XYZ file of C-alpha atoms in Angstrom:
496
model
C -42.474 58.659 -65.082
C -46.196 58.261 -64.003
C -47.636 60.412 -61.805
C -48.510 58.663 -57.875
C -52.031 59.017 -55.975
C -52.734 58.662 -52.370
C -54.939 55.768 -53.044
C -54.436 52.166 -53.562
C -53.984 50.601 -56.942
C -56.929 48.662 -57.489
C -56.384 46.415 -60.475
C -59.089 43.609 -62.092
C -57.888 40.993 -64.872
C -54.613 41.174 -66.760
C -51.692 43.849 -67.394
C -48.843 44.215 -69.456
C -45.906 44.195 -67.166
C -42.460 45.092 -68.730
C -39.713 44.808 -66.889
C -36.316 42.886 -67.287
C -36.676 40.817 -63.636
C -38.656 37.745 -62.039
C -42.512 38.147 -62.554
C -44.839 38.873 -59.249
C -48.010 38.575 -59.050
C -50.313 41.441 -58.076
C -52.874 41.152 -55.486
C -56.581 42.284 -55.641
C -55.170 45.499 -53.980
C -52.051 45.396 -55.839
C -49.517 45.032 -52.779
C -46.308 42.889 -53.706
C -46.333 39.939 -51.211
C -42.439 40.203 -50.601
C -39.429 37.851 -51.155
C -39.116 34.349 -49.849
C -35.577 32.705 -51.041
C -36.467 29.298 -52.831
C -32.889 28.393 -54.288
C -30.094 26.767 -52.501
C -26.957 25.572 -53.577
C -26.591 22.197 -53.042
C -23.711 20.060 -51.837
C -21.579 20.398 -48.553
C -22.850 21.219 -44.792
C -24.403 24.263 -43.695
C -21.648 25.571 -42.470
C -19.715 25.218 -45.755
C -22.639 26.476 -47.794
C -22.092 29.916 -45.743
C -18.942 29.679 -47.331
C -19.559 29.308 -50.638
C -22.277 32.450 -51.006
C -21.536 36.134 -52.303
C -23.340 39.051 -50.811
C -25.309 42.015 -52.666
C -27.662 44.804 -51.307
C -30.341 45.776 -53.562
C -32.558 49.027 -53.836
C -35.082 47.209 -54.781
C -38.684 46.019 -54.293
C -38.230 42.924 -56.278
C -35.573 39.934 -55.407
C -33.096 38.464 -57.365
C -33.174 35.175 -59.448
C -33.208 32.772 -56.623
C -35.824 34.370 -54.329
C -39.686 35.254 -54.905
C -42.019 37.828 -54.205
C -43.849 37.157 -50.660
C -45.319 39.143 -47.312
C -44.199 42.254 -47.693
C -42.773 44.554 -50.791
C -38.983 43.918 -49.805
C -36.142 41.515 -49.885
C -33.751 40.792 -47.458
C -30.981 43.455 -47.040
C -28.266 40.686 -48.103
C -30.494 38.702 -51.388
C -27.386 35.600 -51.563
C -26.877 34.679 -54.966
C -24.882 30.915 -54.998
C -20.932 31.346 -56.037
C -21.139 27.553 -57.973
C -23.608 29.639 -60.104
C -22.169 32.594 -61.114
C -17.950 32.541 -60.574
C -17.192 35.737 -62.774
C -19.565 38.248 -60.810
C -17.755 41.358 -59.347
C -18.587 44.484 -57.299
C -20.200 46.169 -60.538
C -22.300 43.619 -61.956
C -26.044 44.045 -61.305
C -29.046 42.333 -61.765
C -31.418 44.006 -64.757
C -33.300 46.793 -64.100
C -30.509 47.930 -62.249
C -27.159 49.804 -62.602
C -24.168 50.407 -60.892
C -23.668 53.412 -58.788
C -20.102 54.135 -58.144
C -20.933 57.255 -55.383
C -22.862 54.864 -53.454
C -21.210 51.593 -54.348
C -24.648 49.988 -54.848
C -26.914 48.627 -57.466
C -29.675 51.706 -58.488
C -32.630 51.197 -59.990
C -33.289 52.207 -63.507
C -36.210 54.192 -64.533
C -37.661 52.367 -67.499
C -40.178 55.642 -67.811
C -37.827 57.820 -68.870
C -34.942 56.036 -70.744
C -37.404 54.135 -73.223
C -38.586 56.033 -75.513
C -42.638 55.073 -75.677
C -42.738 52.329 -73.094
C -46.605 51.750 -72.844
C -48.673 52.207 -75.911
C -51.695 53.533 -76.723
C -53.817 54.868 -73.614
C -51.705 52.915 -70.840
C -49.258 54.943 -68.568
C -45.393 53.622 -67.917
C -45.062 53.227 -63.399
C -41.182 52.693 -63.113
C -40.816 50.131 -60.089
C -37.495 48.873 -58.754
C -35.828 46.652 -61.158
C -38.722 47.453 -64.075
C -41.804 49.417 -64.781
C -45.484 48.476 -65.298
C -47.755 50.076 -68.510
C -51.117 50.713 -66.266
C -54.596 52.933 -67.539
C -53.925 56.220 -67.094
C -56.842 56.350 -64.308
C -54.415 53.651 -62.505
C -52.147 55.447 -59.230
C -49.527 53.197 -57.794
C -47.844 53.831 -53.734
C -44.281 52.951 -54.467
C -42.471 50.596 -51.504
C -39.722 52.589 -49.363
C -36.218 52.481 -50.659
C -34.458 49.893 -47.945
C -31.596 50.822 -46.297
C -28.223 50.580 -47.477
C -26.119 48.174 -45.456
C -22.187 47.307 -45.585
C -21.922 45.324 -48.648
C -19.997 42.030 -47.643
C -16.794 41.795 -49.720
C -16.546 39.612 -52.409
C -15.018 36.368 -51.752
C -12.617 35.429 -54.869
C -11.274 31.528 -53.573
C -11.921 28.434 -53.784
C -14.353 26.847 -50.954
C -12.506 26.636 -47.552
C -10.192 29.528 -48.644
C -10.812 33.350 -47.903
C -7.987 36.190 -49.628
C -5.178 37.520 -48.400
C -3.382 40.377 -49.933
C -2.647 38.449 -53.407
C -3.149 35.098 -52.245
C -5.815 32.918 -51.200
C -5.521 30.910 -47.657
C -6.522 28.249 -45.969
C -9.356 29.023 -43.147
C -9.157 27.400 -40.044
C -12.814 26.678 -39.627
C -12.716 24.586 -36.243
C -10.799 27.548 -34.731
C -13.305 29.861 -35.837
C -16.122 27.161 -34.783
C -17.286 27.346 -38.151
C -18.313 23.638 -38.370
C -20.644 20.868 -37.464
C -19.109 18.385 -35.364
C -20.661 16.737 -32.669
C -19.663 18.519 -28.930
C -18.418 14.763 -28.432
C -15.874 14.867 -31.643
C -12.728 16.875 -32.257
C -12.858 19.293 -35.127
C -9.019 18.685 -37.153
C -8.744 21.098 -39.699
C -7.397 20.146 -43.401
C -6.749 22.381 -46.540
C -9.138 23.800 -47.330
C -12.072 21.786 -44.948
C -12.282 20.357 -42.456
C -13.118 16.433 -40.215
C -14.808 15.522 -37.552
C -13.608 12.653 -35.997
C -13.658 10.970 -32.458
C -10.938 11.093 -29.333
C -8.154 8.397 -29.263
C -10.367 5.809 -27.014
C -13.799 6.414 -29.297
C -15.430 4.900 -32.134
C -17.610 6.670 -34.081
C -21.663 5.406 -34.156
C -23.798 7.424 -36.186
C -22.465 10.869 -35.514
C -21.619 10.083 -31.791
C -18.479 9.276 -30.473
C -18.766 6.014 -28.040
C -16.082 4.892 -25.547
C -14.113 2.334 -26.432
C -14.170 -0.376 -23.785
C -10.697 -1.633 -23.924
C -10.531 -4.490 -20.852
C -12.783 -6.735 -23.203
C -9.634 -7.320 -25.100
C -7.582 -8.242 -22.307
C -5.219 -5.745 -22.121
C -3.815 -6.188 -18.706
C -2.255 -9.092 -17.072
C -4.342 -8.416 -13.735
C -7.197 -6.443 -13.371
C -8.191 -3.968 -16.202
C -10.066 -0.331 -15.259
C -12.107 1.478 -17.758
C -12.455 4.538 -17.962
C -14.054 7.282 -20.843
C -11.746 7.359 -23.645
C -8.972 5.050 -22.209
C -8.229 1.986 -19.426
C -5.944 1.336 -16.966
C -4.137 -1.548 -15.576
C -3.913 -2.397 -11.995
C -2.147 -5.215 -9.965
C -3.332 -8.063 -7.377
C -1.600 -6.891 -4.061
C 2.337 -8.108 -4.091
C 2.866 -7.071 -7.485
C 3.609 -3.660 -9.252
C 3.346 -2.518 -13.046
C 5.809 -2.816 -15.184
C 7.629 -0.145 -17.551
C 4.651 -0.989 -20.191
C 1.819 -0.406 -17.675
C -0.324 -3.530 -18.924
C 2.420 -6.476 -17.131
C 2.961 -7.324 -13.549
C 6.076 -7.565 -11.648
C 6.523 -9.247 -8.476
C 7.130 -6.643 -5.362
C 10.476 -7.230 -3.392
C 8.496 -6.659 0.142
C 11.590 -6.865 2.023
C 13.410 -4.544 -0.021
C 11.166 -1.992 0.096
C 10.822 -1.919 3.739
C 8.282 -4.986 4.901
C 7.435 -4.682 8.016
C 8.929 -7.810 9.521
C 10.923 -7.003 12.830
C 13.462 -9.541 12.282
C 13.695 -11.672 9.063
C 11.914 -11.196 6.036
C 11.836 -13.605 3.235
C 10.519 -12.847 -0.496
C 8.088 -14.725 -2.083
C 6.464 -14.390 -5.320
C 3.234 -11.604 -4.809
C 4.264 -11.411 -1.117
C 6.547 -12.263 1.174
C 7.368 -14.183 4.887
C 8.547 -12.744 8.328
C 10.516 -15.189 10.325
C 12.296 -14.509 13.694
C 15.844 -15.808 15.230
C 15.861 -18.327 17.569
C 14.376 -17.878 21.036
C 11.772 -15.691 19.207
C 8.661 -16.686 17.295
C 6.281 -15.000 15.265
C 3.277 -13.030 16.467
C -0.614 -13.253 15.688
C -0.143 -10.250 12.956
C 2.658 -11.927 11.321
C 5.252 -9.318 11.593
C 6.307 -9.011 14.749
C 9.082 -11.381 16.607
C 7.952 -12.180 20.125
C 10.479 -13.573 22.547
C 10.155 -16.553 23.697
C 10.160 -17.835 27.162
C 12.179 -20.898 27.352
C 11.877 -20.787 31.414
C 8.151 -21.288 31.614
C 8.304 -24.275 29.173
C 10.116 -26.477 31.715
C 11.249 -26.831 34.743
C 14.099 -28.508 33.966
C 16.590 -26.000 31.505
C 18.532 -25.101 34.532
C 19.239 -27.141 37.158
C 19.027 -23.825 40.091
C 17.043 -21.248 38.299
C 16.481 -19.938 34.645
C 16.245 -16.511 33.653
C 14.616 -15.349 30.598
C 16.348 -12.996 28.396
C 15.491 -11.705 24.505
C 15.820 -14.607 22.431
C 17.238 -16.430 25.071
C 17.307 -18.059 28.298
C 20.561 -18.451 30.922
C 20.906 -20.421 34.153
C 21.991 -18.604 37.371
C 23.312 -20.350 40.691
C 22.584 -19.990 44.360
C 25.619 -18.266 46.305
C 28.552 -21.074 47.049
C 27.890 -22.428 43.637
C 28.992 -21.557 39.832
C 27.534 -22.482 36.519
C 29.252 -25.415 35.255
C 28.567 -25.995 31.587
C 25.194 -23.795 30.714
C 23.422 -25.474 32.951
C 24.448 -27.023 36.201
C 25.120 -25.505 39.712
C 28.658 -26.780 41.050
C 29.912 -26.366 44.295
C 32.681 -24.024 44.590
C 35.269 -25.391 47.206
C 36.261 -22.097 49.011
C 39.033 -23.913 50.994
C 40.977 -24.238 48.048
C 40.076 -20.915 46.326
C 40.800 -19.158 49.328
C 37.930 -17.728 49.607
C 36.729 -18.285 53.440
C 37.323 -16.184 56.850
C 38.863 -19.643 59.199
C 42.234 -18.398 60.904
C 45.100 -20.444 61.388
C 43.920 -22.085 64.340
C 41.059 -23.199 62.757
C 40.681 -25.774 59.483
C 38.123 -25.012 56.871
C 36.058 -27.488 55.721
C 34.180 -27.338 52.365
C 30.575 -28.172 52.209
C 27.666 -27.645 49.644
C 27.143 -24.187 48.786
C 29.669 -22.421 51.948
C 32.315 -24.100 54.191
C 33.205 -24.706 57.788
C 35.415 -23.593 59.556
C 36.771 -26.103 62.541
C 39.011 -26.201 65.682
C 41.881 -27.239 65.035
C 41.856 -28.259 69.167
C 39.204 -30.837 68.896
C 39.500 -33.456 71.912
C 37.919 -33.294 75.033
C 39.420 -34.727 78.346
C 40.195 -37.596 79.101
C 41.510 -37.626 75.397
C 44.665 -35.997 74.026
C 45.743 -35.077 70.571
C 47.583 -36.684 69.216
C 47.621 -35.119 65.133
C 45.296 -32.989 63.380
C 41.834 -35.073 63.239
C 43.022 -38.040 66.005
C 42.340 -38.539 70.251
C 43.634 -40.619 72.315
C 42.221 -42.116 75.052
C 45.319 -43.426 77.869
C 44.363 -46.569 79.256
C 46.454 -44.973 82.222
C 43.530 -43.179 82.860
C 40.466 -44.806 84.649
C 38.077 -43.350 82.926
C 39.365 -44.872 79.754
C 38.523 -48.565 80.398
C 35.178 -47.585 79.145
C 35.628 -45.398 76.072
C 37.023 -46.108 72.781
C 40.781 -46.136 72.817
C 40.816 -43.791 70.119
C 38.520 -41.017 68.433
C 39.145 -39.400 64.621
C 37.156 -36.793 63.531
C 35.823 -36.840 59.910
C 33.689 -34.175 57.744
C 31.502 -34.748 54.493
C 28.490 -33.210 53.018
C 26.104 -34.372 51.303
C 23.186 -33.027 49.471
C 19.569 -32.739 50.008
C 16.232 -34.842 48.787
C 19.128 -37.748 48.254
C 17.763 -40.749 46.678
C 17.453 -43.452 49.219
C 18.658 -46.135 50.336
C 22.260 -44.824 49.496
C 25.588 -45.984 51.055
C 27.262 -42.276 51.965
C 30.363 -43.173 54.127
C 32.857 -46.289 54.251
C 34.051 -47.316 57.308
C 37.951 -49.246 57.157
C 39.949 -50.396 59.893
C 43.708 -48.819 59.249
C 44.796 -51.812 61.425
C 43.661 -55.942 62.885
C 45.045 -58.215 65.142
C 45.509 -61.266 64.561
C 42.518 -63.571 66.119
C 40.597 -60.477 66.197
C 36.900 -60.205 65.211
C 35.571 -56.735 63.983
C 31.700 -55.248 64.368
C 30.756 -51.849 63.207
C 27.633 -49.950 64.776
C 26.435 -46.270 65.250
C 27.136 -45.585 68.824
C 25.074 -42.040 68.786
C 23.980 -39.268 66.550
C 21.293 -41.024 64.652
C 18.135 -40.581 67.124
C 15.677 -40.716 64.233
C 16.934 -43.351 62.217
C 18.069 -41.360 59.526
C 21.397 -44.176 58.765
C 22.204 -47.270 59.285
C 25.569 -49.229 59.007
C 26.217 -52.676 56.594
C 28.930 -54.519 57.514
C 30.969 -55.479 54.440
C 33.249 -57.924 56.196
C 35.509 -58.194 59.439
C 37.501 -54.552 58.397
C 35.258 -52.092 56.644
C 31.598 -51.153 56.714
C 29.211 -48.821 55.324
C 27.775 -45.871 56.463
C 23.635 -46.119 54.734
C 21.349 -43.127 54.665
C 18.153 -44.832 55.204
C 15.504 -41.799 54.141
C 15.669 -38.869 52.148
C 16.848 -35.508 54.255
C 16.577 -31.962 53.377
C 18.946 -29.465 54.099
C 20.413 -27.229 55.618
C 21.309 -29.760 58.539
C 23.908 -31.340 60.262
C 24.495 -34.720 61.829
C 27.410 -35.782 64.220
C 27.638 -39.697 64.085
C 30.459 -41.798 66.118
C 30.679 -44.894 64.609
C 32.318 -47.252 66.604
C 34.361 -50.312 65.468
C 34.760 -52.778 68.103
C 37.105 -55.758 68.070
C 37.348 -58.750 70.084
C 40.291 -61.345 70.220
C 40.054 -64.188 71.961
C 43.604 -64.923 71.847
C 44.774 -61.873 74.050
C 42.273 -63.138 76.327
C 43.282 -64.443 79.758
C 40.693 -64.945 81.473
C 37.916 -64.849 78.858
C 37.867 -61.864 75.811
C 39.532 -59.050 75.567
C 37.608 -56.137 73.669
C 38.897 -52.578 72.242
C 36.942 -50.699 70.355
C 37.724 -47.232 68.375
C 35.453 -44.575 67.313
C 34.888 -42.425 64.451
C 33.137 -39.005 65.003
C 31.938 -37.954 61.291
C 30.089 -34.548 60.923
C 27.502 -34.492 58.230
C 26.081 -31.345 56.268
C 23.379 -31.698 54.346
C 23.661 -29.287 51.576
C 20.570 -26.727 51.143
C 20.254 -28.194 47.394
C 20.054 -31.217 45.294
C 22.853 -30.683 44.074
């Protein structure tokens, strides 16, 4: 092998170089300019590409058929060499210049110098140089470059693309679990034998190498109202209706099954539904709630005493001495037949609107005797008779108040006439304000006429006096009788 110097090799024109690996060119001060790779494999994405290379680690200076000299005098630890190119290379295979080293597991340099016999010729000197030597003048001293460091030879990769070994088999790698791929961060990486797509989520369509939502409510989808959203839609329903079991169709909403807020009646409709109430109710501003009506403030006239409201309804009440006939009207209730008044024995009870009366049962005064129950008699025996009616009954109605006017109230009948006689009928006292007035109907019965409206509670005592005069009994001119009838009056408290 040539001896080395401390100085530069400084080289002009043109030298034999012999050496069995690429050619680089030497500089004016005879530096290599290093390795630059220029050789790719082609076919297949970057990430694939890593999959289809072999790795070697070279003691060497110079670079191996795919790379050239650049920079500095080195190559890259790891010089690739494309698998499509050269299938049958194994762990011992080297490039020339080189040989294997089993200690090291590594290609070695060969030294040209001293295996070839007479190398350089004549006066030039053999310079062994990784991967070949160089015949320089003897005057010529050369600075060799550094050995590199030995790295951890990657192992050699015996399968197909998309495979790597195991134990005696090759298998399939799973490059999108080892992110070993290029898809877009906006496509899903699906693994295949041996490779590998890219392709876009359920709801995307591919554009260029983006995935772009798919907008599905332009295809009208949904029977209502369509939602879309990044990789899908959804369907939604006007108010009243509810989706169906295939979430694109609407189904009508059974409100009133479902617990509608109506506080009586609820009716179903299609998309909604209606709140109705019972009778004596009606529905409120919100249209849910049943107000009760009040049937008493509409009129005056449901009941014929009073009305009192009640939910939903409406009922008539009655003053005391009356009871509801019908739903409506106020009837008297006649106590003296229900037995339902305080007169004693000696006493007869009249009925009158709304109570009763209870009445002596001793009812003439002197100079008149009783004779029965309701009947005087006046003796003619007696002086003080000549001038009174012969006889007095005693009568009781009622009647009630606000009565319409003018209204006959009391008929007047003679129970007996002699013959010749002639009958008149008048109001003998009682009636100082002209509250009645009699009609005479003909010579035996008259009426008794309320001539203006009275209110009660009141009472009138009327004798009305029949008086007869008969010519034919007479003497010495007429003779004249009269009788009297001494009717009590009770204006009821009512108008009815």
């Amino acid at each position: 092998m040539g001896e080395l110097s401390d100085s530069p090799l400084t080289l002009s024109g043109s030298y034999r170089q012999k050496f069995k690996g690429p050619l680089w060119n030497a500089s004016s001060s005879g530096t290599p300019t290093g390795c630059r790779r220029t050789h790719r494999s082609e076919g297949g994405s970057e990430a694939q590409e890593k999959k289809r290379k072999r790795r070697y680690h070279l003691l060497t200076a110079l670079c191996i058929t795919e790379f050239h000299l650049h920079g500095t005098a080195t190559c890259p630890s790891a010089a690739a060499i494309s698998q499509s190119h050269r299938e049958t290379d194994t762990y011992t295979e080297c490039t020339d210049g080189y040989h294997w080293d089993p200690n090291t597991e590594h290609c070695k340099d060969i030294n040209e110098c001293e295996t070839i016999p007479d190398a350089c010729k004549g006066d030039m000197k053999c310079f062994n140089h990784y991967g070949g030597y160089l015949c320089l003048p003897r005057s010529a001293s050369v600075i060799p470059a550094p050995e590199p460091p030995i790295s951890p030879t990657e192992a050699f990769n015996p399968c197909p693309p998309g495979y790597e070994p195991s134990e005696d088999s090759c298998v399939d790698v799973d490059e999108c679990e080892r992110d070993e791929h290029d898809c877009q961060p906006s496509q899903q990486c699906i693994n295949t034998v041996g490779a590998f797509t890219c392709q876009c989520p359920d709801g995307y369509r591919k554009v260029g190498t983006e995935c772009i939502d798919i907008d599905e409510c332009r295809y009208r989808y949904c029977q209502h109202r369509c939602v879309n959203v990044p990789g899908s839609f959804s369907c939604q329903c006007e108010p009243g209706f509810q989706l169906a079991g295939n979430n694109r169709s609407c189904i009508d909403v059974n409100e009133c099954e479902m617990g509608a807020p109506c506080s009586q009646r609820c009716y179903n409709t299609y998309g909604t539904f209606l709140c109705r109430c019972d009778q004596g109710y009606e529905l409120g501003p919100d249209g849910f709630a049943c107000n009760d009506i009040d049937e008493c403030s509409y009129s005056s006239y449901l009941c014929q005493y009073q009305c009192v409201n009640e939910p939903g309804k409406f009922s008539c009440v009655c003053p005391e001495g009356y009871q509801l006939h019908g739903t409506r009207m106020c009837q008297d209730i006649n106590e003296c037949e229900t037995g339902e008044h305080q007169c004693t024995e000696a006493q007869t009870c009249v009925n009158i609107h709304g109570r009763y009366q209870c009445v002596d049962n001793s009812r003439c005064q002197d100079p008149y005797v009783q004779v029965s129950d309701n009947r005087c008699v006046c003796p003619v025996s007696k002086p003080a008779c000549r001038d009174l009616p012969f006889s007095v009954v005693h009568r009781y109605m009622s009647i009630t108040s606000e009565r319409s006017v003018p209204s006959d109230i009391f008929q007047i009948q003679a129970t007996s006439v002699s013959a010749g006689a002639y009958n008149t009928f008048r109001i003998r006292s009682g009636d100082e304000n002209g509250d009645f007035y009699i009609r005479q109907i003909n010579n035996i019965s008259a009426m008794l006429v309320l001539a203006r409206a009275v209110s009660g509670p009141r009472e009138y005592t009327l004798d009305l006096e029949m008086v007869s005069v008969n010519q034919l009994l007479s003497y010495q001119g007429s003779y004249k009788t009269s009788s009297a009838l001494r009717l009590s009056i009770y204006v009821g408290p009512y108008t009815f």
